[in-house]
Structures are given as C-alpha cells and as structure tokens.
Amino acid sequence: MLLQEFEARMNIALTELEQSFARHQQQWRLDHEALQQQLDLSMRREAKLREQNALLVSQLNNLDSSPDRNPLIHKIKILSAHIDALARDAAAFHQSCRM
C-alpha cells in the first residue's frame, strides 16, 4: 500500500469518525432536552398535586377535630408521603441532568 493511499484512507476514516461523533452529540443533546422537558413537566405536576393535597388536608382538618382517626386523612398523608418521595426523586434527577 502506498503512503498516499494510506493517508487517503486515514482521512476518510477520520472524517467518518467526526461525522459519527457529531450525529451522536446531536442525538444526546435532543435526548437531554426531551428529558429536561419531561422533568420540568413532572415538577409542575408535582407542585400542583402538593397544592391540591394541602388544600384537601386543610379542608378535612376543618371537618373533623381529630383528623388522625379519619381514614381519609390517613390516606391523604400516605399520598403526601408518596408525593414528597417523588419530589425528592425529581430533584435528584434534575441535579443529575445538570452534571
């Protein structure tokens, strides 16, 4: 193999590598943007659910002087705990996307 032929093949290979890297980088960027949008939407939904949950808890507390004995309050507290866990997961995911 002549040196010129080897050099031409190397140049072609490097060009293909650069093109492949650019395609992958673009796809990673699009994936990251899509995940960021999903995270933002999830965080907005979570905030809305927190507001609704707080309102319901407040209303139920006003209905019954002993909310700890009310099964509906108990269920709402369980849901609130799940929402809090989702919020922590969303925050951790959001932090991992920024790294």
The first five atom37 places (N, CA, C, CB, O) and aatype in JSON, in Angstrom:
{
  "aatype": [12, 10, 10, 5, 6, 13, 6, 0, 1, 12, 2, 9, 0, 10, 16, 6, 10, 6, 5, 15, 13, 0, 1, 8, 5, 5, 5, 17, 1, 10, 3, 8, 6, 0, 10, 5, 5, 5, 10, 3, 10, 15, 12, 1, 1, 6, 0, 11, 10, 1, 6, 5, 2, 0, 10, 10, 19, 15, 5, 10, 2, 2, 10, 3, 15, 15, 14, 3, 1, 2, 14, 10, 9, 8, 11, 9, 11, 9, 10, 15, 0, 8, 9, 3, 0, 10, 0, 1, 3, 0, 0, 0, 13, 8, 5, 15, 4, 1, 12],
  "atom_mask": [
    [1, 1, 1, 1, 1],
    [1, 1, 1, 1, 1],
    [1, 1, 1, 1, 1],
    [1, 1, 1, 1, 1],
    [1, 1, 1, 1, 1],
    [1, 1, 1, 1, 1],
    [1, 1, 1, 1, 1],
    [1, 1, 1, 1, 1],
    [1, 1, 1, 1, 1],
    [1, 1, 1, 1, 1],
    [1, 1, 1, 1, 1],
    [1, 1, 1, 1, 1],
    [1, 1, 1, 1, 1],
    [1, 1, 1, 1, 1],
    [1, 1, 1, 1, 1],
    [1, 1, 1, 1, 1],
    [1, 1, 1, 1, 1],
    [1, 1, 1, 1, 1],
    [1, 1, 1, 1, 1],
    [1, 1, 1, 1, 1],
    [1, 1, 1, 1, 1],
    [1, 1, 1, 1, 1],
    [1, 1, 1, 1, 1],
    [1, 1, 1, 1, 1],
    [1, 1, 1, 1, 1],
    [1, 1, 1, 1, 1],
    [1, 1, 1, 1, 1],
    [1, 1, 1, 1, 1],
    [1, 1, 1, 1, 1],
    [1, 1, 1, 1, 1],
    [1, 1, 1, 1, 1],
    [1, 1, 1, 1, 1],
    [1, 1, 1, 1, 1],
    [1, 1, 1, 1, 1],
    [1, 1, 1, 1, 1],
    [1, 1, 1, 1, 1],
    [1, 1, 1, 1, 1],
    [1, 1, 1, 1, 1],
    [1, 1, 1, 1, 1],
    [1, 1, 1, 1, 1],
    [1, 1, 1, 1, 1],
    [1, 1, 1, 1, 1],
    [1, 1, 1, 1, 1],
    [1, 1, 1, 1, 1],
    [1, 1, 1, 1, 1],
    [1, 1, 1, 1, 1],
    [1, 1, 1, 1, 1],
    [1, 1, 1, 1, 1],
    [1, 1, 1, 1, 1],
    [1, 1, 1, 1, 1],
    [1, 1, 1, 1, 1],
    [1, 1, 1, 1, 1],
    [1, 1, 1, 1, 1],
    [1, 1, 1, 1, 1],
    [1, 1, 1, 1, 1],
    [1, 1, 1, 1, 1],
    [1, 1, 1, 1, 1],
    [1, 1, 1, 1, 1],
    [1, 1, 1, 1, 1],
    [1, 1, 1, 1, 1],
    [1, 1, 1, 1, 1],
    [1, 1, 1, 1, 1],
    [1, 1, 1, 1, 1],
    [1, 1, 1, 1, 1],
    [1, 1, 1, 1, 1],
    [1, 1, 1, 1, 1],
    [1, 1, 1, 1, 1],
    [1, 1, 1, 1, 1],
    [1, 1, 1, 1, 1],
    [1, 1, 1, 1, 1],
    [1, 1, 1, 1, 1],
    [1, 1, 1, 1, 1],
    [1, 1, 1, 1, 1],
    [1, 1, 1, 1, 1],
    [1, 1, 1, 1, 1],
    [1, 1, 1, 1, 1],
    [1, 1, 1, 1, 1],
    [1, 1, 1, 1, 1],
    [1, 1, 1, 1, 1],
    [1, 1, 1, 1, 1],
    [1, 1, 1, 1, 1],
    [1, 1, 1, 1, 1],
    [1, 1, 1, 1, 1],
    [1, 1, 1, 1, 1],
    [1, 1, 1, 1, 1],
    [1, 1, 1, 1, 1],
    [1, 1, 1, 1, 1],
    [1, 1, 1, 1, 1],
    [1, 1, 1, 1, 1],
    [1, 1, 1, 1, 1],
    [1, 1, 1, 1, 1],
    [1, 1, 1, 1, 1],
    [1, 1, 1, 1, 1],
    [1, 1, 1, 1, 1],
    [1, 1, 1, 1, 1],
    [1, 1, 1, 1, 1],
    [1, 1, 1, 1, 1],
    [1, 1, 1, 1, 1],
    [1, 1, 1, 1, 1]
  ],
  "atom_positions": [
    [[0.84, -1.17, 0.0], [0.0, 0.0, 0.0], [0.89, 1.24, 0.0], [-0.96, 0.0, 1.22], [1.84, 1.35, 0.77]],
    [[0.56, 2.12, -0.86], [1.34, 3.34, -0.95], [0.99, 4.28, 0.19], [1.11, 4.02, -2.3], [-0.1, 4.21, 0.77]],
    [[1.91, 5.13, 0.5], [1.72, 6.09, 1.58], [0.53, 7.01, 1.29], [3.0, 6.91, 1.79], [-0.24, 7.33, 2.19]],
    [[0.37, 7.44, 0.04], [-0.74, 8.32, -0.3], [-2.08, 7.61, -0.1], [-0.62, 8.8, -1.76], [-3.04, 8.22, 0.39]],
    [[-2.15, 6.32, -0.47], [-3.38, 5.56, -0.3], [-3.71, 5.4, 1.19], [-3.26, 4.18, -0.98], [-4.86, 5.53, 1.6]],
    [[-2.68, 5.13, 1.97], [-2.86, 5.0, 3.42], [-3.36, 6.33, 4.01], [-1.54, 4.57, 4.1], [-4.27, 6.34, 4.84]],
    [[-2.76, 7.42, 3.58], [-3.15, 8.74, 4.08], [-4.6, 9.05, 3.68], [-2.2, 9.83, 3.54], [-5.36, 9.61, 4.47]],
    [[-4.98, 8.7, 2.46], [-6.34, 8.94, 2.0], [-7.33, 8.13, 2.83], [-6.48, 8.59, 0.5], [-8.39, 8.64, 3.21]],
    [[-7.01, 6.89, 3.11], [-7.9, 6.04, 3.92], [-8.01, 6.58, 5.35], [-7.38, 4.58, 3.95], [-9.09, 6.56, 5.94]],
    [[-6.92, 7.06, 5.88], [-6.94, 7.64, 7.23], [-7.81, 8.89, 7.25], [-5.5, 7.98, 7.69], [-8.58, 9.1, 8.19]],
    [[-7.69, 9.72, 6.23], [-8.5, 10.94, 6.17], [-9.99, 10.6, 6.07], [-8.08, 11.8, 4.96], [-10.82, 11.24, 6.72]],
    [[-10.33, 9.6, 5.28], [-11.72, 9.16, 5.16], [-12.23, 8.64, 6.51], [-11.85, 8.07, 4.07], [-13.33, 8.97, 6.94]],
    [[-11.41, 7.83, 7.16], [-11.8, 7.27, 8.46], [-11.99, 8.38, 9.5], [-10.74, 6.26, 8.96], [-12.95, 8.34, 10.27]],
    [[-11.12, 9.34, 9.51], [-11.25, 10.45, 10.46], [-12.5, 11.28, 10.17], [-10.01, 11.35, 10.41], [-13.19, 11.71, 11.09]],
    [[-12.79, 11.49, 8.91], [-13.99, 12.24, 8.52], [-15.24, 11.48, 8.98], [-14.03, 12.47, 6.99], [-16.17, 12.08, 9.53]],
    [[-15.27, 10.18, 8.74], [-16.41, 9.37, 9.16], [-16.56, 9.39, 10.68], [-16.25, 7.92, 8.68], [-17.68, 9.46, 11.19]],
    [[-15.45, 9.33, 11.39], [-15.48, 9.39, 12.85], [-16.04, 10.73, 13.34], [-14.08, 9.17, 13.43], [-16.86, 10.77, 14.25]],
    [[-15.6, 11.82, 12.73], [-16.09, 13.15, 13.11], [-17.59, 13.26, 12.84], [-15.33, 14.24, 12.33], [-18.33, 13.81, 13.66]],
    [[-18.04, 12.75, 11.7], [-19.46, 12.8, 11.37], [-20.29, 11.97, 12.35], [-19.69, 12.31, 9.93], [-21.36, 12.38, 12.79]],
    [[-19.77, 10.8, 12.68], [-20.46, 9.94, 13.64], [-20.55, 10.61, 15.0], [-19.75, 8.59, 13.77], [-21.59, 10.57, 15.65]],
    [[-19.46, 11.21, 15.42], [-19.45, 11.9, 16.72], [-20.46, 13.05, 16.71], [-18.03, 12.43, 17.04], [-21.18, 13.25, 17.7]],
    [[-20.52, 13.79, 15.63], [-21.46, 14.92, 15.54], [-22.9, 14.43, 15.59], [-21.21, 15.71, 14.24], [-23.75, 15.05, 16.25]],
    [[-23.19, 13.32, 14.91], [-24.56, 12.76, 14.94], [-24.92, 12.32, 16.35], [-24.69, 11.57, 13.96], [-26.02, 12.61, 16.84]],
    [[-24.0, 11.62, 17.01], [-24.26, 11.16, 18.38], [-24.41, 12.34, 19.33], [-23.12, 10.23, 18.86], [-25.28, 12.32, 20.21]],
    [[-23.6, 13.34, 19.18], [-23.68, 14.51, 20.05], [-25.03, 15.2, 19.87], [-22.52, 15.49, 19.74], [-25.64, 15.62, 20.86]],
    [[-25.5, 15.32, 18.65], [-26.8, 15.94, 18.39], [-27.91, 15.1, 19.02], [-27.04, 16.09, 16.86], [-28.84, 15.64, 19.63]],
    [[-27.82, 13.78, 18.88], [-28.85, 12.91, 19.46], [-28.85, 13.01, 20.98], [-28.64, 11.45, 19.03], [-29.91, 13.05, 21.6]],
    [[-27.66, 13.06, 21.58], [-27.57, 13.21, 23.04], [-28.18, 14.53, 23.48], [-26.09, 13.12, 23.52], [-28.88, 14.6, 24.49]],
    [[-27.93, 15.58, 22.72], [-28.48, 16.89, 23.04], [-30.01, 16.85, 22.97], [-27.93, 17.97, 22.08], [-30.69, 17.37, 23.86]],
    [[-30.55, 16.24, 21.93], [-32.01, 16.13, 21.79], [-32.6, 15.3, 22.92], [-32.38, 15.51, 20.43], [-33.64, 15.65, 23.48]],
    [[-31.95, 14.2, 23.25], [-32.42, 13.35, 24.36], [-32.4, 14.12, 25.67], [-31.55, 12.09, 24.48], [-33.34, 14.03, 26.46]],
    [[-31.34, 14.87, 25.9], [-31.23, 15.66, 27.13], [-32.34, 16.7, 27.2], [-29.86, 16.34, 27.23], [-32.96, 16.89, 28.25]],
    [[-32.6, 17.38, 26.09], [-33.67, 18.39, 26.06], [-35.03, 17.74, 26.33], [-33.68, 19.12, 24.7], [-35.84, 18.3, 27.06]],
    [[-35.27, 16.58, 25.74], [-36.54, 15.88, 25.96], [-36.69, 15.48, 27.42], [-36.65, 14.64, 25.04], [-37.76, 15.64, 28.02]],
    [[-35.62, 14.95, 28.0], [-35.66, 14.57, 29.41], [-35.86, 15.79, 30.3], [-34.39, 13.83, 29.81], [-36.57, 15.72, 31.31]],
    [[-35.23, 16.89, 29.95], [-35.38, 18.12, 30.74], [-36.83, 18.6, 30.68], [-34.43, 19.22, 30.22], [-37.37, 19.03, 31.7]],
    [[-37.45, 18.52, 29.51], [-38.85, 18.92, 29.38], [-39.75, 18.01, 30.21], [-39.27, 18.89, 27.9], [-40.68, 18.48, 30.86]],
    [[-39.47, 16.71, 30.19], [-40.25, 15.77, 31.0], [-40.08, 16.08, 32.48], [-39.81, 14.32, 30.71], [-41.06, 16.04, 33.23]],
    [[-38.88, 16.38, 32.89], [-38.62, 16.71, 34.29], [-39.37, 17.97, 34.68], [-37.12, 16.87, 34.54], [-40.0, 18.02, 35.73]],
    [[-39.3, 19.0, 33.84], [-40.0, 20.25, 34.14], [-41.5, 20.03, 34.26], [-39.71, 21.3, 33.05], [-42.14, 20.55, 35.17]],
    [[-42.06, 19.26, 33.35], [-43.49, 18.95, 33.4], [-43.83, 18.18, 34.67], [-43.91, 18.14, 32.15], [-44.83, 18.48, 35.33]],
    [[-43.01, 17.2, 35.01], [-43.24, 16.42, 36.23], [-43.17, 17.29, 37.47], [-42.23, 15.29, 36.32], [-43.95, 17.12, 38.4]],
    [[-42.24, 18.21, 37.48], [-42.11, 19.09, 38.65], [-43.32, 20.03, 38.76], [-40.79, 19.9, 38.56], [-43.78, 20.31, 39.86]],
    [[-43.83, 20.51, 37.62], [-45.03, 21.36, 37.66], [-46.23, 20.56, 38.15], [-45.31, 21.96, 36.27], [-47.03, 21.04, 38.95]],
    [[-46.35, 19.34, 37.65], [-47.45, 18.46, 38.09], [-47.34, 18.18, 39.59], [-47.46, 17.13, 37.3], [-48.33, 18.22, 40.32]],
    [[-46.14, 17.91, 40.02], [-45.91, 17.62, 41.44], [-46.27, 18.83, 42.3], [-44.45, 17.22, 41.67], [-46.87, 18.67, 43.37]],
    [[-45.92, 20.03, 41.87], [-46.26, 21.23, 42.63], [-47.77, 21.42, 42.7], [-45.6, 22.48, 41.99], [-48.31, 21.78, 43.74]],
    [[-48.45, 21.16, 41.59], [-49.9, 21.28, 41.57], [-50.53, 20.25, 42.51], [-50.44, 21.1, 40.15], [-51.47, 20.57, 43.24]],
    [[-50.02, 19.03, 42.49], [-50.54, 18.0, 43.39], [-50.29, 18.36, 44.85], [-49.89, 16.65, 43.07], [-51.14, 18.11, 45.71]],
    [[-49.15, 18.95, 45.14], [-48.87, 19.38, 46.51], [-49.88, 20.43, 46.96], [-47.44, 19.95, 46.62], [-50.39, 20.37, 48.08]],
    [[-50.18, 21.39, 46.08], [-51.15, 22.43, 46.42], [-52.53, 21.82, 46.67], [-51.24, 23.47, 45.29], [-53.2, 22.16, 47.64]],
    [[-52.94, 20.91, 45.79], [-54.24, 20.26, 45.96], [-54.27, 19.44, 47.24], [-54.55, 19.35, 44.75], [-55.26, 19.45, 47.97]],
    [[-53.19, 18.75, 47.52], [-53.09, 17.94, 48.72], [-53.2, 18.82, 49.97], [-51.78, 17.14, 48.73], [-53.92, 18.48, 50.91]],
    [[-52.49, 19.93, 49.98], [-52.53, 20.83, 51.13], [-53.94, 21.37, 51.32], [-51.53, 21.99, 50.95], [-54.41, 21.49, 52.46]],
    [[-54.61, 21.71, 50.24], [-55.98, 22.21, 50.33], [-56.91, 21.16, 50.91], [-56.47, 22.66, 48.96], [-57.72, 21.45, 51.78]],
    [[-56.79, 19.92, 50.42], [-57.64, 18.84, 50.92], [-57.38, 18.55, 52.39], [-57.44, 17.58, 50.1], [-58.31, 18.34, 53.17]],
    [[-56.13, 18.54, 52.77], [-55.8, 18.3, 54.18], [-56.39, 19.4, 55.04], [-54.26, 18.21, 54.38], [-56.94, 19.14, 56.11]],
    [[-56.26, 20.63, 54.59], [-56.82, 21.76, 55.33], [-58.33, 21.63, 55.46], [-56.46, 23.08, 54.65], [-58.87, 21.82, 56.55]],
    [[-59.0, 21.3, 54.39], [-60.46, 21.15, 54.43], [-60.87, 20.02, 55.35], [-61.0, 20.89, 53.03], [-61.83, 20.16, 56.12]],
    [[-60.16, 18.91, 55.29], [-60.51, 17.78, 56.15], [-60.22, 18.07, 57.61], [-59.75, 16.54, 55.71], [-60.96, 17.64, 58.49]],
    [[-59.17, 18.8, 57.87], [-58.87, 19.17, 59.25], [-59.98, 20.04, 59.83], [-57.52, 19.9, 59.34], [-60.29, 19.96, 61.01]],
    [[-60.57, 20.86, 58.99], [-61.66, 21.71, 59.43], [-62.95, 20.92, 59.67], [-61.92, 22.8, 58.42], [-63.79, 21.34, 60.45]],
    [[-63.1, 19.79, 59.0], [-64.3, 18.98, 59.16], [-64.28, 18.13, 60.43], [-64.48, 18.08, 57.97], [-65.33, 17.9, 61.03]],
    [[-63.14, 17.69, 60.82], [-63.05, 16.75, 61.94], [-62.0, 17.27, 62.92], [-62.69, 15.31, 61.44], [-60.88, 17.59, 62.53]],
    [[-62.37, 17.35, 64.16], [-61.43, 17.86, 65.16], [-60.33, 16.85, 65.46], [-62.17, 18.21, 66.43], [-59.31, 17.22, 66.04]],
    [[-60.51, 15.6, 65.1], [-59.48, 14.58, 65.33], [-59.12, 13.91, 64.01], [-59.97, 13.52, 66.37], [-59.55, 12.79, 63.74]],
    [[-58.34, 14.59, 63.19], [-58.06, 14.07, 61.85], [-57.25, 12.77, 61.85], [-57.32, 15.11, 61.04], [-57.28, 12.03, 60.87]],
    [[-56.53, 12.5, 62.92], [-55.74, 11.26, 62.93], [-56.62, 10.03, 62.94], [-54.81, 11.24, 64.14], [-56.17, 8.95, 62.54]],
    [[-57.85, 10.15, 63.38], [-58.75, 9.0, 63.4], [-59.54, 8.88, 62.1], [-59.71, 9.1, 64.58], [-60.25, 7.89, 61.89]],
    [[-59.43, 9.86, 61.25], [-60.18, 9.86, 59.99], [-59.4, 9.05, 58.94], [-60.43, 11.33, 59.49], [-58.26, 9.39, 58.63]],
    [[-60.0, 7.98, 58.39], [-59.28, 7.15, 57.41], [-58.91, 7.92, 56.13], [-60.12, 5.94, 57.04], [-57.9, 7.62, 55.51]],
    [[-59.72, 8.89, 55.75], [-59.42, 9.67, 54.56], [-58.16, 10.51, 54.77], [-60.61, 10.57, 54.19], [-57.33, 10.63, 53.88]],
    [[-58.03, 11.08, 55.96], [-56.83, 11.85, 56.29], [-55.61, 10.93, 56.25], [-56.96, 12.52, 57.69], [-54.55, 11.31, 55.75]],
    [[-55.78, 9.75, 56.78], [-54.66, 8.78, 56.77], [-54.22, 8.5, 55.33], [-55.07, 7.46, 57.48], [-53.02, 8.47, 55.04]],
    [[-55.18, 8.3, 54.44], [-54.86, 8.05, 53.03], [-54.17, 9.26, 52.41], [-56.13, 7.69, 52.24], [-53.23, 9.12, 51.63]],
    [[-54.65, 10.45, 52.75], [-54.04, 11.66, 52.2], [-52.61, 11.8, 52.69], [-54.87, 12.91, 52.59], [-51.73, 12.22, 51.94]],
    [[-52.36, 11.46, 53.94], [-50.99, 11.53, 54.47], [-50.09, 10.55, 53.74], [-50.98, 11.24, 55.98], [-48.92, 10.84, 53.48]],
    [[-50.62, 9.38, 53.41], [-49.84, 8.4, 52.64], [-49.53, 8.96, 51.26], [-50.61, 7.05, 52.53], [-48.4, 8.88, 50.77]],
    [[-50.56, 9.54, 50.62], [-50.34, 10.15, 49.3], [-49.33, 11.29, 49.39], [-51.67, 10.67, 48.72], [-48.49, 11.45, 48.51]],
    [[-49.43, 12.07, 50.44], [-48.49, 13.18, 50.62], [-47.06, 12.65, 50.75], [-48.87, 14.01, 51.87], [-46.13, 13.23, 50.19]],
    [[-46.89, 11.57, 51.47], [-45.56, 10.98, 51.61], [-45.04, 10.51, 50.25], [-45.59, 9.8, 52.6], [-43.86, 10.66, 49.94]],
    [[-45.93, 9.93, 49.44], [-45.52, 9.49, 48.1], [-45.15, 10.68, 47.23], [-46.63, 8.67, 47.43], [-44.17, 10.62, 46.47]],
    [[-45.91, 11.74, 47.32], [-45.62, 12.94, 46.53], [-44.28, 13.53, 46.97], [-46.75, 13.99, 46.69], [-43.49, 13.97, 46.13]],
    [[-44.04, 13.54, 48.27], [-42.74, 14.04, 48.76], [-41.6, 13.19, 48.21], [-42.71, 14.04, 50.31], [-40.56, 13.73, 47.82]],
    [[-41.78, 11.87, 48.18], [-40.74, 10.99, 47.64], [-40.53, 11.27, 46.15], [-41.12, 9.51, 47.86], [-39.4, 11.29, 45.68]],
    [[-41.62, 11.49, 45.42], [-41.49, 11.82, 44.0], [-40.75, 13.14, 43.82], [-42.87, 11.9, 43.34], [-39.93, 13.29, 42.91]],
    [[-41.03, 14.09, 44.69], [-40.36, 15.39, 44.6], [-38.86, 15.23, 44.84], [-40.96, 16.39, 45.61], [-38.05, 15.84, 44.15]],
    [[-38.51, 14.42, 45.81], [-37.07, 14.18, 46.07], [-36.43, 13.49, 44.87], [-36.88, 13.32, 47.35], [-35.31, 13.83, 44.48]],
    [[-37.12, 12.51, 44.29], [-36.59, 11.81, 43.11], [-36.43, 12.78, 41.95], [-37.51, 10.65, 42.71], [-35.42, 12.75, 41.24]],
    [[-37.42, 13.65, 41.75], [-37.35, 14.62, 40.66], [-36.19, 15.59, 40.88], [-38.68, 15.4, 40.53], [-35.47, 15.94, 39.94]],
    [[-36.01, 16.01, 42.12], [-34.91, 16.93, 42.41], [-33.55, 16.26, 42.18], [-35.01, 17.44, 43.87], [-32.62, 16.87, 41.65]],
    [[-33.45, 14.99, 42.59], [-32.2, 14.26, 42.38], [-31.94, 14.06, 40.9], [-32.24, 12.9, 43.1], [-30.8, 14.21, 40.45]],
    [[-32.99, 13.74, 40.13], [-32.84, 13.57, 38.69], [-32.44, 14.89, 38.06], [-34.15, 13.03, 38.06], [-31.58, 14.93, 37.18]],
    [[-33.07, 15.97, 38.5], [-32.76, 17.29, 37.96], [-31.3, 17.62, 38.21], [-33.68, 18.37, 38.59], [-30.62, 18.17, 37.34]],
    [[-30.81, 17.3, 39.4], [-29.41, 17.56, 39.72], [-28.49, 16.71, 38.84], [-29.13, 17.26, 41.21], [-27.44, 17.18, 38.39]],
    [[-28.89, 15.45, 38.59], [-28.03, 14.59, 37.79], [-27.97, 15.05, 36.33], [-28.53, 13.14, 37.86], [-26.97, 14.83, 35.65]],
    [[-29.04, 15.69, 35.86], [-29.04, 16.2, 34.48], [-28.12, 17.41, 34.34], [-30.47, 16.58, 34.04], [-27.63, 17.68, 33.24]],
    [[-27.89, 18.12, 35.39], [-27.05, 19.32, 35.33], [-25.58, 19.01, 35.41], [-27.42, 20.27, 36.44], [-24.75, 19.89, 35.17]],
    [[-25.23, 17.78, 35.74], [-23.81, 17.44, 35.88], [-23.19, 17.18, 34.56], [-23.62, 16.23, 36.78], [-21.99, 16.87, 34.49]]
  ]
}
